[in-house]
């Protein structure tokens, strides 16, 4: 039978978590990575976030900040708080992208509003270096992203 797109996405999300944890199948990072990619390409935010982590850290694959940034962006736009935080850190540190405190602030603001406590600390640090006008612009952009969901 054909699966609906949503059911297929859920099934793919479950598959990658089984191989990455060894739940019900033998633990296999290579297979987990394959399923993460399939799931991520089908829109699973959790898989997109996990691919971001894999590429950011390296090891299983070569470290690639550009790929990490790509997957974090996809997950962050689906309101994944950890992806929003990690994406904000990459802009804050200039990893895989030019250092951009305005964009970092935008993602940290979203992450903080979604319960990521460490995002508050980064916001305080960045806040000291942004003008009031920049903060207003960033807050408006963050609301646009939030409302796109």
Tab-separated table of C-alpha atoms in Angstrom:
chain	number	residue	atom	x	y	z
A	1	UNK	CA	0.000	0.000	0.000
A	2	UNK	CA	1.065	3.581	-0.549
A	3	UNK	CA	1.795	5.638	2.530
A	4	UNK	CA	0.601	9.195	2.864
A	5	UNK	CA	3.476	11.712	2.881
A	6	UNK	CA	2.988	12.351	6.609
A	7	UNK	CA	2.957	8.638	7.484
A	8	UNK	CA	6.063	8.095	5.333
A	9	UNK	CA	7.835	10.935	7.113
A	10	UNK	CA	6.925	9.470	10.520
A	11	UNK	CA	8.072	6.006	9.467
A	12	UNK	CA	11.420	7.368	8.265
A	13	UNK	CA	11.853	9.323	11.521
A	14	UNK	CA	11.261	6.157	13.536
A	15	UNK	CA	13.718	4.149	11.403
A	16	UNK	CA	16.678	6.444	12.002
A	17	UNK	CA	16.100	6.507	15.729
A	18	UNK	CA	16.006	2.695	15.863
A	19	UNK	CA	19.447	2.347	14.238
A	20	UNK	CA	21.015	5.213	16.198
A	21	UNK	CA	19.908	3.760	19.559
A	22	UNK	CA	19.904	0.044	18.766
A	23	UNK	CA	16.235	-0.183	19.763
A	24	UNK	CA	14.775	-3.286	18.126
A	25	UNK	CA	17.718	-3.628	15.732
A	26	UNK	CA	21.493	-3.869	16.004
A	27	UNK	CA	23.104	-0.475	16.645
A	28	UNK	CA	24.508	0.718	13.323
A	29	UNK	CA	25.664	4.329	12.932
A	30	UNK	CA	26.124	3.956	9.181
A	31	UNK	CA	22.542	2.769	8.690
A	32	UNK	CA	21.335	5.429	11.118
A	33	UNK	CA	23.080	8.062	8.982
A	34	UNK	CA	21.392	6.697	5.821
A	35	UNK	CA	17.993	6.859	7.501
A	36	UNK	CA	18.683	10.315	8.940
A	37	UNK	CA	19.396	11.536	5.401
A	38	UNK	CA	16.247	9.906	3.966
A	39	UNK	CA	14.162	11.283	6.818
A	40	UNK	CA	15.719	14.741	6.577
A	41	UNK	CA	15.141	14.898	2.839
A	42	UNK	CA	11.489	14.054	3.522
A	43	UNK	CA	11.143	16.961	5.961
A	44	UNK	CA	11.675	15.343	9.384
A	45	UNK	CA	12.975	18.175	11.596
A	46	UNK	CA	14.518	15.772	14.126
A	47	UNK	CA	16.523	14.057	11.383
A	48	UNK	CA	17.544	17.436	9.937
A	49	UNK	CA	18.771	18.519	13.370
A	50	UNK	CA	20.663	15.249	13.860
A	51	UNK	CA	22.335	15.547	10.453
A	52	UNK	CA	23.381	19.046	11.470
A	53	UNK	CA	24.979	17.632	14.620
A	54	UNK	CA	26.721	14.842	12.671
A	55	UNK	CA	28.218	17.274	10.155
A	56	UNK	CA	29.094	19.829	12.842
A	57	UNK	CA	30.985	17.329	14.989
A	58	UNK	CA	32.491	15.204	12.227
A	59	UNK	CA	33.682	11.672	12.930
A	60	UNK	CA	31.022	9.595	11.217
A	61	UNK	CA	31.498	11.931	8.226
A	62	UNK	CA	34.069	14.645	7.575
A	63	UNK	CA	33.333	17.760	9.597
A	64	UNK	CA	31.505	20.194	7.330
A	65	UNK	CA	30.133	23.409	8.822
A	66	UNK	CA	28.392	24.282	5.546
A	67	UNK	CA	26.370	21.049	5.615
A	68	UNK	CA	25.699	21.479	9.329
A	69	UNK	CA	24.411	24.987	8.678
A	70	UNK	CA	22.127	23.740	5.885
A	71	UNK	CA	20.497	21.037	8.014
A	72	UNK	CA	20.214	23.252	11.098
A	73	UNK	CA	18.467	25.911	8.985
A	74	UNK	CA	15.902	23.437	7.697
A	75	UNK	CA	15.141	22.131	11.199
A	76	UNK	CA	15.181	25.617	12.763
A	77	UNK	CA	12.585	26.860	10.274
A	78	UNK	CA	10.367	24.008	11.508
A	79	UNK	CA	10.710	25.419	15.030
A	80	UNK	CA	13.229	22.912	16.386
A	81	UNK	CA	14.641	24.770	19.421
A	82	UNK	CA	18.008	22.977	19.514
A	83	UNK	CA	18.522	23.635	15.803
A	84	UNK	CA	17.648	27.303	16.348
A	85	UNK	CA	20.210	27.492	19.143
A	86	UNK	CA	22.965	25.697	17.213
A	87	UNK	CA	22.277	27.793	14.120
A	88	UNK	CA	22.504	30.934	16.245
A	89	UNK	CA	25.837	29.731	17.645
A	90	UNK	CA	27.222	29.158	14.163
A	91	UNK	CA	26.355	32.740	13.172
A	92	UNK	CA	27.655	34.033	16.511
A	93	UNK	CA	30.992	32.235	16.080
A	94	UNK	CA	31.266	32.579	12.313
A	95	UNK	CA	31.392	28.823	11.697
A	96	UNK	CA	30.579	27.915	8.097
A	97	UNK	CA	29.224	31.411	7.587
A	98	UNK	CA	30.427	34.977	8.102
A	99	UNK	CA	30.068	36.099	11.711
A	100	UNK	CA	26.697	37.837	11.911
A	101	UNK	CA	25.470	38.873	15.325
A	102	UNK	CA	22.164	40.193	14.004
A	103	UNK	CA	21.243	36.794	12.527
A	104	UNK	CA	22.656	35.047	15.600
A	105	UNK	CA	20.425	37.207	17.794
A	106	UNK	CA	17.381	36.355	15.671
A	107	UNK	CA	17.898	32.587	16.058
A	108	UNK	CA	18.812	32.862	19.742
A	109	UNK	CA	15.643	34.856	20.350
A	110	UNK	CA	13.576	32.062	18.820
A	111	UNK	CA	15.509	29.374	20.716
A	112	UNK	CA	15.048	31.238	23.997
A	113	UNK	CA	11.321	31.630	23.357
A	114	UNK	CA	11.224	27.848	22.853
A	115	UNK	CA	12.830	27.146	26.225
A	116	UNK	CA	16.574	26.949	25.487
A	117	UNK	CA	18.066	28.579	28.588
A	118	UNK	CA	21.606	28.908	27.196
A	119	UNK	CA	20.210	31.067	24.393
A	120	UNK	CA	19.410	33.735	27.012
A	121	UNK	CA	23.096	33.972	27.912
A	122	UNK	CA	24.142	34.469	24.304
A	123	UNK	CA	21.363	37.040	23.831
A	124	UNK	CA	22.695	39.071	26.755
A	125	UNK	CA	26.188	39.017	25.268
A	126	UNK	CA	25.024	40.053	21.794
A	127	UNK	CA	22.518	42.583	23.144
A	128	UNK	CA	25.359	44.737	24.435
A	129	UNK	CA	26.731	45.113	20.892
A	130	UNK	CA	23.527	45.768	18.917
A	131	UNK	CA	21.833	49.107	18.556
A	132	UNK	CA	18.205	49.473	19.659
A	133	UNK	CA	17.205	49.811	15.986
A	134	UNK	CA	18.964	46.545	15.111
A	135	UNK	CA	17.196	44.755	17.974
A	136	UNK	CA	13.793	45.936	16.732
A	137	UNK	CA	14.570	44.711	13.197
A	138	UNK	CA	15.786	41.346	14.490
A	139	UNK	CA	12.725	40.865	16.678
A	140	UNK	CA	10.486	41.581	13.669
A	141	UNK	CA	12.390	39.024	11.547
A	142	UNK	CA	12.126	36.438	14.320
A	143	UNK	CA	8.349	36.975	14.458
A	144	UNK	CA	8.131	36.553	10.663
A	145	UNK	CA	9.903	33.195	10.912
A	146	UNK	CA	7.688	32.107	13.786
A	147	UNK	CA	4.556	33.064	11.831
A	148	UNK	CA	5.678	31.173	8.698
A	149	UNK	CA	5.021	27.834	10.394
